[in-house]
XYZ file of C-alpha atoms in Angstrom:
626
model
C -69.315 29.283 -92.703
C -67.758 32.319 -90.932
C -69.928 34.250 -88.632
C -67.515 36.183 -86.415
C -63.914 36.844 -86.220
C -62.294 35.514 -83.296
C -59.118 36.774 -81.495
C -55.872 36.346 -83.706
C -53.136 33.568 -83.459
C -49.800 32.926 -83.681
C -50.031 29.452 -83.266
C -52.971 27.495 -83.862
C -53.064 24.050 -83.085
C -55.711 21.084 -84.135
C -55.994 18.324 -81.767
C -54.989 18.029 -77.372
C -53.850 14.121 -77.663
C -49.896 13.794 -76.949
C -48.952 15.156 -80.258
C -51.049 18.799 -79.954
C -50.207 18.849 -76.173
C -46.432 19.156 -76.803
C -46.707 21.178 -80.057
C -48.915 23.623 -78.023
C -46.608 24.142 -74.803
C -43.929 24.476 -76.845
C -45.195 27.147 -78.942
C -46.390 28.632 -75.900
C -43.532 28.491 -73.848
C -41.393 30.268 -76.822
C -43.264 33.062 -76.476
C -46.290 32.972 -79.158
C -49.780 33.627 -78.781
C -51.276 29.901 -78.691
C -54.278 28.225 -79.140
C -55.241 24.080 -78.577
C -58.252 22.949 -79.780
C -59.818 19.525 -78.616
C -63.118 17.849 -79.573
C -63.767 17.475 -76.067
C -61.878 18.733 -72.737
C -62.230 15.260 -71.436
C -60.279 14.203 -74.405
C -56.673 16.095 -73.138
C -53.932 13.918 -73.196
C -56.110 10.605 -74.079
C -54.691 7.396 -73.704
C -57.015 5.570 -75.648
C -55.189 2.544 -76.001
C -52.510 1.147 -73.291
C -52.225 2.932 -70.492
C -47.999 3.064 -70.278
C -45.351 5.811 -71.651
C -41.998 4.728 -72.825
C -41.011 0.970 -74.070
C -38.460 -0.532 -76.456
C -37.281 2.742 -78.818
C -40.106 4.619 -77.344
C -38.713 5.007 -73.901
C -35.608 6.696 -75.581
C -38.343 8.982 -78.014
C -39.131 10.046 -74.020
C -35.996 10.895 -72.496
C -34.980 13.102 -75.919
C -38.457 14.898 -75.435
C -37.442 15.596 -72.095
C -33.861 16.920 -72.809
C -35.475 18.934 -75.648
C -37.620 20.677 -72.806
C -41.432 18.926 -73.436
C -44.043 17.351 -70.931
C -44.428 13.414 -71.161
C -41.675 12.543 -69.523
C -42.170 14.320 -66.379
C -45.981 14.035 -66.633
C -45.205 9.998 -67.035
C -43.360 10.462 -63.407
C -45.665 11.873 -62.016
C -48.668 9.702 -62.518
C -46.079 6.227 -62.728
C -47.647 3.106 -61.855
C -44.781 0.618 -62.212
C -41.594 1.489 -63.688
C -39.431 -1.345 -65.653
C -36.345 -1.248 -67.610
C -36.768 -3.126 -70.759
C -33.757 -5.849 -71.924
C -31.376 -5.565 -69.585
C -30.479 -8.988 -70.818
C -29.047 -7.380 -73.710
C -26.356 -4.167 -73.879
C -27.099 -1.072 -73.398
C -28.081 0.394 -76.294
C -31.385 -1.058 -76.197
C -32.268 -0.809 -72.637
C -35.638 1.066 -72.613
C -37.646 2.408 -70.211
C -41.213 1.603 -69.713
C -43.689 3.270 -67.260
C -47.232 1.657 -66.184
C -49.766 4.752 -65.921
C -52.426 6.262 -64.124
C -54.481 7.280 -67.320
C -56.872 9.825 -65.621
C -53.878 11.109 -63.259
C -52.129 11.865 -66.639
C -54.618 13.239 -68.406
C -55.920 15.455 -65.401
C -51.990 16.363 -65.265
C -51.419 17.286 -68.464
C -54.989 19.516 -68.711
C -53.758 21.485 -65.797
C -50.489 21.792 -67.300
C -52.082 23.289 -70.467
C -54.170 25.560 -68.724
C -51.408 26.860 -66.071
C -49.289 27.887 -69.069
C -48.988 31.366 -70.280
C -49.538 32.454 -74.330
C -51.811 29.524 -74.123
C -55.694 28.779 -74.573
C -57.704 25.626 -74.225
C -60.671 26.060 -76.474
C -63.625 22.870 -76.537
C -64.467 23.302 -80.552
C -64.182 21.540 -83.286
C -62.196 22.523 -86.121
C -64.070 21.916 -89.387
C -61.904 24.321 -91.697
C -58.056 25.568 -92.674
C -58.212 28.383 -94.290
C -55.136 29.267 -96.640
C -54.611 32.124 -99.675
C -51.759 31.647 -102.162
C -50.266 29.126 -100.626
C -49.637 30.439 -97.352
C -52.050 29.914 -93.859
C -54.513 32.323 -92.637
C -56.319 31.147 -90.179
C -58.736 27.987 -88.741
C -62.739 28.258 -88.448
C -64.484 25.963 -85.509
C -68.399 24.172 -85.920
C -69.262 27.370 -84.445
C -68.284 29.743 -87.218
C -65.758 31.439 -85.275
C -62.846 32.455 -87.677
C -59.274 32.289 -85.363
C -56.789 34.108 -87.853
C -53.734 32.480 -87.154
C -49.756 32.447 -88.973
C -49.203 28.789 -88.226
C -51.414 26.005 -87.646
C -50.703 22.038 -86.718
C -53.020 19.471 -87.399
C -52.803 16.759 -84.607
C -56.165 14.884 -84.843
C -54.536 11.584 -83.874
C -57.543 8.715 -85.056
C -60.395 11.410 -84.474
C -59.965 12.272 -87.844
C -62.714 10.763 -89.556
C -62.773 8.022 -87.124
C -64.922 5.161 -87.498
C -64.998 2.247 -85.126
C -65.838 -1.538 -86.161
C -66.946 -4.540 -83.452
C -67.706 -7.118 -85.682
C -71.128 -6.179 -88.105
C -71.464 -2.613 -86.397
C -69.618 0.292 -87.233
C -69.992 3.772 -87.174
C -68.374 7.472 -86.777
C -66.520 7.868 -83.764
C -63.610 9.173 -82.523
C -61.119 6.916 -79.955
C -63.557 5.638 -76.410
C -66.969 6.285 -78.322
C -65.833 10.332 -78.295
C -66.938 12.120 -81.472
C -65.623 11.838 -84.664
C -63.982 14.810 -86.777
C -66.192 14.550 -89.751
C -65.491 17.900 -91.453
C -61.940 18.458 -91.434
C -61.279 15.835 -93.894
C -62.888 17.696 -96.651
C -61.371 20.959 -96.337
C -57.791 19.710 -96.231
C -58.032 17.922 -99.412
C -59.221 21.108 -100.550
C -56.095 22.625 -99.450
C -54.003 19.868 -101.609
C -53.343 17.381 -98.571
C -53.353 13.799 -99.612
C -55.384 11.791 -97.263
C -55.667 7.839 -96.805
C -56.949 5.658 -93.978
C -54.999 3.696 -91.334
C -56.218 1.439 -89.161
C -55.496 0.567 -85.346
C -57.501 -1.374 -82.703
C -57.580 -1.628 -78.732
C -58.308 -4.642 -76.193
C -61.054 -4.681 -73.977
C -60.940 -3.606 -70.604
C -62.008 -5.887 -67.871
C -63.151 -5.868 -63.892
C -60.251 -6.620 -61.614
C -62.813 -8.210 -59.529
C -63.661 -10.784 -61.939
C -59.555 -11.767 -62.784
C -58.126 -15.044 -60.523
C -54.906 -13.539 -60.257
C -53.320 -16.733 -58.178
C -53.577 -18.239 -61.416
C -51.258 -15.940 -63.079
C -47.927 -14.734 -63.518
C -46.830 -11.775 -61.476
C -44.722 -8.763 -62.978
C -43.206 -6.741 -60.356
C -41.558 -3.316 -61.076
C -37.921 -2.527 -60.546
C -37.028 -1.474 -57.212
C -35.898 1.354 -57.067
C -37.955 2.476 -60.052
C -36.079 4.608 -63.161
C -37.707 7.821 -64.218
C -37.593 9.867 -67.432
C -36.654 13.094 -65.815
C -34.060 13.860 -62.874
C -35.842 17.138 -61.618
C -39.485 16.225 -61.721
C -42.032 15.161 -59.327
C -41.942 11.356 -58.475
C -44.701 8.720 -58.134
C -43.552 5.746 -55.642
C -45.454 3.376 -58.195
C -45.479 -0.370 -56.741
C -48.276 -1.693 -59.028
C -47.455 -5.283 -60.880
C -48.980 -6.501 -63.899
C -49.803 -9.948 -64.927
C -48.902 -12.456 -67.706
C -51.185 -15.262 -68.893
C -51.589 -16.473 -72.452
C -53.904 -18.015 -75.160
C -53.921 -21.408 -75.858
C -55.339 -23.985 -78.234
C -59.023 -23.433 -77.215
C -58.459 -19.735 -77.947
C -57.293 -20.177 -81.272
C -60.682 -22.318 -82.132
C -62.821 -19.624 -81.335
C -60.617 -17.197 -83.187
C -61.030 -19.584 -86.629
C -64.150 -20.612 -85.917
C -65.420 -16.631 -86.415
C -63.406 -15.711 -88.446
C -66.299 -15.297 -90.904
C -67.459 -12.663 -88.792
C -63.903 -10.747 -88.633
C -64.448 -7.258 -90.245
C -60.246 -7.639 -90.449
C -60.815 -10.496 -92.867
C -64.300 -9.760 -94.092
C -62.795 -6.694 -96.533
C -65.254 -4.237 -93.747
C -62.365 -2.350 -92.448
C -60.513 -0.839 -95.152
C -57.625 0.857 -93.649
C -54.442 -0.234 -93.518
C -53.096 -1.313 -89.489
C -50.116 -1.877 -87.631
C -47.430 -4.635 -88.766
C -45.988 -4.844 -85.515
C -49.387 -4.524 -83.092
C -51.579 -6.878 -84.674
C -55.324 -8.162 -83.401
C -55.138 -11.111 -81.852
C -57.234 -12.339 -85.314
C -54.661 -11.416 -87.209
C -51.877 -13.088 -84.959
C -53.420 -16.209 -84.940
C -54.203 -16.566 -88.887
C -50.306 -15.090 -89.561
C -48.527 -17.014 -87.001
C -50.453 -20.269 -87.239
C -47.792 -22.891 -86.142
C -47.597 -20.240 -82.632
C -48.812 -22.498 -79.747
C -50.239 -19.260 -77.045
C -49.681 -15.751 -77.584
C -48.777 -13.890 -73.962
C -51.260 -11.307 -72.582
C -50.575 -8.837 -70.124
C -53.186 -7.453 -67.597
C -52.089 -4.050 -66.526
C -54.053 -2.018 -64.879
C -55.485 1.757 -66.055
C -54.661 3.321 -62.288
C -55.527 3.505 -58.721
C -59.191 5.065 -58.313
C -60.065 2.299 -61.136
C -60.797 -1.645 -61.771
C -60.554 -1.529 -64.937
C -57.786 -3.803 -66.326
C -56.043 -3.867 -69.789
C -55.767 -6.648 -72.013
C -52.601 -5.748 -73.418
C -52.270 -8.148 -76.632
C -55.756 -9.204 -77.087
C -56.730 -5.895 -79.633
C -59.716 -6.990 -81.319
C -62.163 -5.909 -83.844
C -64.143 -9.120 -83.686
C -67.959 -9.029 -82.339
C -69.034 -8.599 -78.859
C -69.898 -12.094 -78.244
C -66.771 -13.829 -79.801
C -64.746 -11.784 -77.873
C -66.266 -12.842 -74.394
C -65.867 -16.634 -75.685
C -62.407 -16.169 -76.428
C -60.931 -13.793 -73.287
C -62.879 -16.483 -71.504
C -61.056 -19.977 -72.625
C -58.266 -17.513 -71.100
C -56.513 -18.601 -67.753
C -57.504 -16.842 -65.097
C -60.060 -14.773 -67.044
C -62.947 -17.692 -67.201
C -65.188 -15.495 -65.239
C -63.797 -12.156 -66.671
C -66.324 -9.025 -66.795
C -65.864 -6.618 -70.098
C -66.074 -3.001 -69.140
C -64.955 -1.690 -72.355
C -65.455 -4.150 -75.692
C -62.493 -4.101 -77.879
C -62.995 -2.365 -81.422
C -60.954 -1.372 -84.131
C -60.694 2.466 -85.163
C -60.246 3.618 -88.714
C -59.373 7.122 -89.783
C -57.691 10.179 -92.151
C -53.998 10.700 -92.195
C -51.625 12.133 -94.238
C -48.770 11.055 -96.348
C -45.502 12.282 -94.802
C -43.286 12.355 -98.333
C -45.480 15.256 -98.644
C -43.963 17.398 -95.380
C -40.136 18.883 -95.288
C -37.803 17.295 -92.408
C -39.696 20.344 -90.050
C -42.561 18.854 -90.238
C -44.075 21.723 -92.183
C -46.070 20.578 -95.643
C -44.144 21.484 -98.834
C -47.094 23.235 -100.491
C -48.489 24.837 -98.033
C -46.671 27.367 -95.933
C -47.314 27.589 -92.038
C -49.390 24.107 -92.032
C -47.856 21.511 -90.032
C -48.383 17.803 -89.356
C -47.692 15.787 -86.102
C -48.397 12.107 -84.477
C -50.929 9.693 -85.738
C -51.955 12.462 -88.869
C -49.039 12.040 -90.034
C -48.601 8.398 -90.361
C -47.116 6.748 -87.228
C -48.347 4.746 -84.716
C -47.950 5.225 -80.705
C -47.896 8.133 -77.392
C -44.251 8.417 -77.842
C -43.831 9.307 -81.548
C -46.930 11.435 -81.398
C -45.287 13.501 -78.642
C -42.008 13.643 -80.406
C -43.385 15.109 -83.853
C -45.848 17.451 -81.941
C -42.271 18.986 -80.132
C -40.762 19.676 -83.420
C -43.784 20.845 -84.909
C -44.309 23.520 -82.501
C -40.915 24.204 -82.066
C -40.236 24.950 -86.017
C -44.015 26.839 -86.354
C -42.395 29.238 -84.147
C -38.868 29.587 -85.485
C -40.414 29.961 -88.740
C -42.542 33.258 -87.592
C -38.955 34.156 -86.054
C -37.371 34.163 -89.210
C -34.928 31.815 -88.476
C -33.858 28.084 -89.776
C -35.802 25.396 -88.430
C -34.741 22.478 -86.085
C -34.129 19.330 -87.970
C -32.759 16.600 -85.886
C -30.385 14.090 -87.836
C -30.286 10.138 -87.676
C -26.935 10.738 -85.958
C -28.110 12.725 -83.382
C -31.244 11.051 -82.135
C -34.124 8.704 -82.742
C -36.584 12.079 -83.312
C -34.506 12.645 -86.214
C -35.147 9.253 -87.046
C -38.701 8.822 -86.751
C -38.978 12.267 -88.785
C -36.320 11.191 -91.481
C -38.141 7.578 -92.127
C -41.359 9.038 -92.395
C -41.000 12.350 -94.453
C -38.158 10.640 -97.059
C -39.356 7.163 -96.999
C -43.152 7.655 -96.237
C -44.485 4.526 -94.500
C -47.776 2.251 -95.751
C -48.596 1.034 -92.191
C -48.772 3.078 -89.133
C -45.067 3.811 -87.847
C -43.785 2.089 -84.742
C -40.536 3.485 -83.116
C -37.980 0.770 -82.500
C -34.062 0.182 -81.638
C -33.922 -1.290 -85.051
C -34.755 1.710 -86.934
C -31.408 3.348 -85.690
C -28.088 2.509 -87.510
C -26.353 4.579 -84.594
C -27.677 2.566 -81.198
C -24.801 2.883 -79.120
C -24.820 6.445 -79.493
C -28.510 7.140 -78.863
C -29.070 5.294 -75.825
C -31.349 6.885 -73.057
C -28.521 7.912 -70.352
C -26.865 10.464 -73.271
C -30.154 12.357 -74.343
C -29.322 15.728 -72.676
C -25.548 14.904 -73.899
C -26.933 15.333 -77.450
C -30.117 17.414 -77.577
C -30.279 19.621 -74.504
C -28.140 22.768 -75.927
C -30.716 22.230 -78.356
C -33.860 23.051 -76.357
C -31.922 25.393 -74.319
C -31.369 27.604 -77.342
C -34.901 27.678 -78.477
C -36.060 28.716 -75.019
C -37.653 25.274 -73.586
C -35.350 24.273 -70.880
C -35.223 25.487 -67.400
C -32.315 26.664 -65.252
C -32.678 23.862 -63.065
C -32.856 21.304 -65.876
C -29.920 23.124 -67.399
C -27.667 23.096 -64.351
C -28.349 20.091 -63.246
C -27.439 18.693 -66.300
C -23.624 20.382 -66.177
C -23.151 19.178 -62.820
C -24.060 15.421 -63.757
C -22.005 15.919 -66.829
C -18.929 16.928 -64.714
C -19.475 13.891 -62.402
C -19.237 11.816 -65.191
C -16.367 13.278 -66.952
C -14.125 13.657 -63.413
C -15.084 10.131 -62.904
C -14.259 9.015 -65.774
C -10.439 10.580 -65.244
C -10.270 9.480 -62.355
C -10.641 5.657 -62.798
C -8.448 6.040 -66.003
C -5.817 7.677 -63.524
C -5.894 5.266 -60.689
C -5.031 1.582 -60.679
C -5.980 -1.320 -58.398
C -2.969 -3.426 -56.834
C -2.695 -7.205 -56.900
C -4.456 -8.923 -54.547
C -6.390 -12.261 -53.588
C -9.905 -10.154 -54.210
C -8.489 -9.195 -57.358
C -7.598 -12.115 -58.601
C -10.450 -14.087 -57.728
C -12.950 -11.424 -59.274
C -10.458 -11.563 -62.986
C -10.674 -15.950 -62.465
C -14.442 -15.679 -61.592
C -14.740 -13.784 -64.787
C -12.517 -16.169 -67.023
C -9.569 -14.094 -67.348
C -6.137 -14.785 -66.019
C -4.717 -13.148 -63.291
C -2.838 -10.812 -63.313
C 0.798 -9.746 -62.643
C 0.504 -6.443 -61.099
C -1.922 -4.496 -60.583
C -4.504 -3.041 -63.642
C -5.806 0.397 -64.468
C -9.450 0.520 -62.859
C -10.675 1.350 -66.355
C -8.836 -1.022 -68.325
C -10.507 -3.750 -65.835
C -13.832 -2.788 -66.461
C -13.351 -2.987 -70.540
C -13.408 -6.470 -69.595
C -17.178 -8.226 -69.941
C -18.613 -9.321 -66.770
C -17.142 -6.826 -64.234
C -19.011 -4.155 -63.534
C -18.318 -0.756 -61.833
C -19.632 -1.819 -58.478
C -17.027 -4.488 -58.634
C -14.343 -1.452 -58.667
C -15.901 0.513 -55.675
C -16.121 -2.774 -53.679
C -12.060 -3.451 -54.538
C -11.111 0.332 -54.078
C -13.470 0.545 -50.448
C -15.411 3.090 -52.125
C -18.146 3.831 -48.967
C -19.150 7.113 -51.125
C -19.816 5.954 -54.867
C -21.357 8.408 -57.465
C -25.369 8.218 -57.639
C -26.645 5.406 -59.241
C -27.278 6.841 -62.264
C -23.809 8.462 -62.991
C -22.195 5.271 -62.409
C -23.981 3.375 -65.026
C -23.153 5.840 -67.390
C -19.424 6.143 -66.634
C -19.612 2.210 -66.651
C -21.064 2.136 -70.575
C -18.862 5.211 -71.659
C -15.719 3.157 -70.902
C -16.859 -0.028 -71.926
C -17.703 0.345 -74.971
C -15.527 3.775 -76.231
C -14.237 2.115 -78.923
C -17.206 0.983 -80.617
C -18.991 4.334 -79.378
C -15.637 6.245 -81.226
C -16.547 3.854 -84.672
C -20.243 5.518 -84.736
C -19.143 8.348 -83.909
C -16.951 8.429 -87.218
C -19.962 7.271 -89.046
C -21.918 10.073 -87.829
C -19.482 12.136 -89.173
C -19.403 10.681 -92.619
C -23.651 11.174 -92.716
C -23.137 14.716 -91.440
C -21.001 15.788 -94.292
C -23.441 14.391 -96.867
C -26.768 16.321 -95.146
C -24.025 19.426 -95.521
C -24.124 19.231 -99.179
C -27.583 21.237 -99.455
C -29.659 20.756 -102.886
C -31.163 23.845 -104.473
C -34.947 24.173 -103.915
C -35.355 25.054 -107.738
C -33.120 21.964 -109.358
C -35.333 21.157 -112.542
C -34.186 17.160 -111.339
C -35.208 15.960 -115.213
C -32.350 18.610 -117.026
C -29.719 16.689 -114.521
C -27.385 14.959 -117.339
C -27.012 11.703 -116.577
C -29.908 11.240 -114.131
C -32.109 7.943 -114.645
C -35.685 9.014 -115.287
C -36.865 6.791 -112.674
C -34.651 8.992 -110.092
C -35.567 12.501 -111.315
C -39.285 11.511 -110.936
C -38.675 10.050 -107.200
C -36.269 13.596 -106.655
C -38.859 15.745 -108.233
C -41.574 14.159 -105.860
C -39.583 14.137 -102.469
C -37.369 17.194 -102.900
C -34.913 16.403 -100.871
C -33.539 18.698 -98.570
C -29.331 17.536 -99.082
C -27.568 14.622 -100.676
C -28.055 13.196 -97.230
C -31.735 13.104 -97.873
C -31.781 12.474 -101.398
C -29.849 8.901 -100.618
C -32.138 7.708 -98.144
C -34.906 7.798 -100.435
C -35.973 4.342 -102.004
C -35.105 3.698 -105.185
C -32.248 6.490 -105.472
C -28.959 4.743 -106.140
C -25.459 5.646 -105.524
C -24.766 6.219 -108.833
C -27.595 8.727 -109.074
C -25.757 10.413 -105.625
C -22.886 10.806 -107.828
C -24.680 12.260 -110.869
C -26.150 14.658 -107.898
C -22.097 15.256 -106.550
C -21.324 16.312 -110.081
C -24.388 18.461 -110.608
C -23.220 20.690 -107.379
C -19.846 20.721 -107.998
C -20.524 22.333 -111.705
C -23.084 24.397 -110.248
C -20.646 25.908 -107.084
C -23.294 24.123 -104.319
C -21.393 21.321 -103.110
C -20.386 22.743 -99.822
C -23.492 25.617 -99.871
């Protein structure tokens, strides 16, 4: 019920977890009249579950937020606990970054960040309402009955919406960390036409440090010097380790022995969870022939003792849960602060938004993070960018921002879930990209900072930075395709340590480090280079030349992808009068609406031949190249 009118929006937006945080600054920072609404103002920037930014695929969702212009990366850097670079074993494309975090650091961070910001206001109130008229967004109304008329609004609720959280035989509404619950919302979006459905996802407990025997235990150690996720921000030293240790057969008992009591297996929690995060539970029963499962202890941040239990998520009851952390090494004597639980909640399905994140049917409403579908800090943040970002082109009149596969894994986390929808929550990983080598962390600003320079988001210094690192790398690149290295006895011992064959003369310096094994630092050491480029600009010109012609190859398939998503499809095609289109495939088309031929072949089910029905369809019609 509406009982006053409240100031007017341009940009309304539901929800201050890492997906609403980025849509908000955004939409701030481009110049709109903003509003962020949270359940609580202890609830900015959460991190409910583990308390790191970054990891495989989602450390490179990180570095393209931070080329685009948005906050976690340099918030991450700020607050960094231990920094590691994630399999270096392996090449490059798949090297991601992973930061340990202060959790309170970050959230107090990101809450002052928010509230330093101009165009934008931090409002403690819960949304209960979206109010629309044909079609089109007018406005949000808060618990309160204040009415905040507004052009755009995102809905970023993350697992608040219509949370409910299971330990064991006890459940009830809740939002993440015992917070409240969003128990209205629901209701008035499926008014609106939003599909809903529940997803599941579940945490560890967290434990006293005092009560861990850490000489038991595995120590994990940061890399030293640590990597960060922006060049120009403020840095935390870090030099926190984590620990390994691991179930064993004792474990597993206890697991089976209650598993009676499991609200996972008992048909209590409904929702559907996460494939590749399972409960410990579930791991056990699923991977049954698995000896131990490794645990990680990593700690929450430096005015705490409060340790988490990465890999030990649990929705099992209190008491089974102290048996089993207990037949643990090194946690015999462990003390729960926090029992694990398992959170249900509302999301939407994503076939139901266009590629900017905006919902087909309903114009100015847009979805981002855990609402719509995926799982984890990273994608959250990602969507919440674009979000904002296209809320505010929109009410500029111009074409949104739609990131392609090609281009970036934010074009692929969008792409997967808004043309193939997803029945689990969505993980980012390295396999989701058919284009690795090209989007690797070191190349984000290469292929996405003109983009947030153009829609206002990136600073000078970012900016100029980024052309003087980008000449570096270029003049270096010349330079050791220029120059060669003359025979000699260090030369040929470093091509024999290597197991190549010496050489007669001498070898362009670039055309020696094609070769696998030697590495750039093997050049400056046989040129006497006392003055190398930084660190960073040297792995980079190191990758870029040893592996250009596989980089060239994706770079031609890029190509190939780009001219299909060229090929636009009318927003009005009448998919069943297509001669020659399968009924199956005009139903799937007519449901999706896809965007471009692009689109329209990434969708499950739709064939090549039906792509070439599509082809001819344009070509008659005088749209192929529209």
């Amino acid at each position: 019920m509406i009982t006053y009118n409240a100031e007017s929006l341009d940009v309304a937006v539901v929800g201050a977890g890492h997906a609403g945080i980025e849509a908000a600054l955004a939409a701030a920072r481009m110049g709109f009249r903003t509003a962020i609404f949270t359940l609580s103002l202890d609830l900015v920037g959460n991190m409910p579950c583990n308390p790191s930014i970054g990891g495989t695929g989602k450390g490179h969702l990180v570095y393209e937020i931070t080329a685009l212009g948005g906050e976690m990366g340099r918030a991450a850097d700020k607050v960094m606990l231990q920094s590691r670079m994630l399999n270096l074993s392996k090449g490059p494309a798949v090297h991601s970054l992973r930061m340990q975090s202060d959790r309170r650091k970050y959230q107090d961070n990101m809450k002052q960040t928010l509230e330093n910001t101009d165009n934008l206001k931090v409002i403690q109130a819960e949304v209960t309402e979206i109010k629309a008229e044909g079609g089109k967004i007018t406005g949000v109304v808060t618990a309160f009955g204040a009415f905040y008329p507004s052009k755009a609004v995102i809905i970023a609720t993350g697992t608040s919406l219509g949370g409910r959280i299971i330990v064991g035989e006890h459940a009830y509404d809740s939002g993440p960390d015992n917070t409240k619950a969003a128990v209205s919302l629901s209701a008035s979006l499926e008014s609106l036409g939003v599909p809903l459905r529940r997803f599941k996802t579940g945490t560890p407990a967290r434990i006293h440090k005092d009560s861990i025997n850490f000489e038991v235990l595995e120590e994990q150690t940061g890399d030293v010097p640590p990597t960060y996720f922006a060049v120009e921000s403020e840095k935390s030293e870090g030099g926190y380790s984590c620990h390994i240790t691991y179930t064993n057969a004792e474990t597993h008992k206890i697991i089976r022995d209650n598993l009676h009591r499991s609200p996972l297996f008992g048909g209590e929690i409904k929702g559907v969870g996460p494939r590749y995060c399972p409960s410990i539970e579930d791991k056990v029963v699923r991977f049954s022939d698995k000896e131990r499962h490794q645990i990680f202890i990593e700690p929450m941040g430096e005015n705490t003792k409060e340790m988490y239990l990465q890999g030990l998520s649990s929705s099992l009851p209190e008491e089974v849960q102290l048996k089993l952390v207990h037949s643990i090494k090194g946690l015999e004597k462990a003390e729960f602060m926090r029992t694990a639980y398992a959170i249900e909640y509302d999301c939407t399905d994503p076939t139901y938004l266009k590629p900017s994140l905006e919902f087909k049917n309903i114009e100015g409403l847009y979805g981002a993070g855990q609402f719509n579908g995926s799982s984890g800090y990273e994608e959250a943040a990602a969507q919440g960018l674009i979000a904002g970002i296209n809320a505010c082109l929109k009410l500029q009149g111009k074409e949104p921002l739609v990131l392609s596969r090609g281009e970036s894994y934010i074009g692929t986390l969008i792409d997967d879930l808004v043309t193939k929808g997803t029945n689990e929550p969505y993980r980012m990983m390295t396999s989701r990209s058919e284009y690795r080598l090209l989007l690797r962390q070191d190349n984000a600003e290469d292929r996405l900072i003109e983009k947030g320079r153009a829609v206002g988001l990136v600073s000078d210094r970012q900016y100029n930075r980024y052309l003087a690192d980008k000449a570096a790398i270029e003049g270096e690149i010349e330079r050791l395709k220029s120059e060669s290295l003359p025979k000699s006895a260090e030369l040929d011992k470093l091509m024999t340590d290597n197991g190549f064959p010496i050489t007669v003369g001498g070898i362009r310096k670039h055309e020696l480090l094609k070769r696998p094994g030697i590495k750039i630092d093997d050049i400056y050491r046989l040129e006497g280079n006392d003055n190398p480029p930084e660190r960073r600009i040297a792995l980079r010109v190191e990758t870029e030349i040893r592996y250009a012609g596989y980089i060239e190859k994706q770079r031609r398939e890029v190509e190939k992808l780009a001219s299909l998503e060229s090929k636009k499809l009318p927003p009005d095609i009448d998919y069943s009068a297509v001669k020659g289109i399968r009924i199956e495939a005009a139903q799937k088309l007519e449901k999706h609406r896809p965007e471009s031929i692009g689109h329209a072949a990434r969708i499950s089910g739709i064939s090549p031949a039906d792509i070439s029905v599509l082809l001819i369809y344009l070509s008659h019609r005088g749209g192929d190249n529209k």
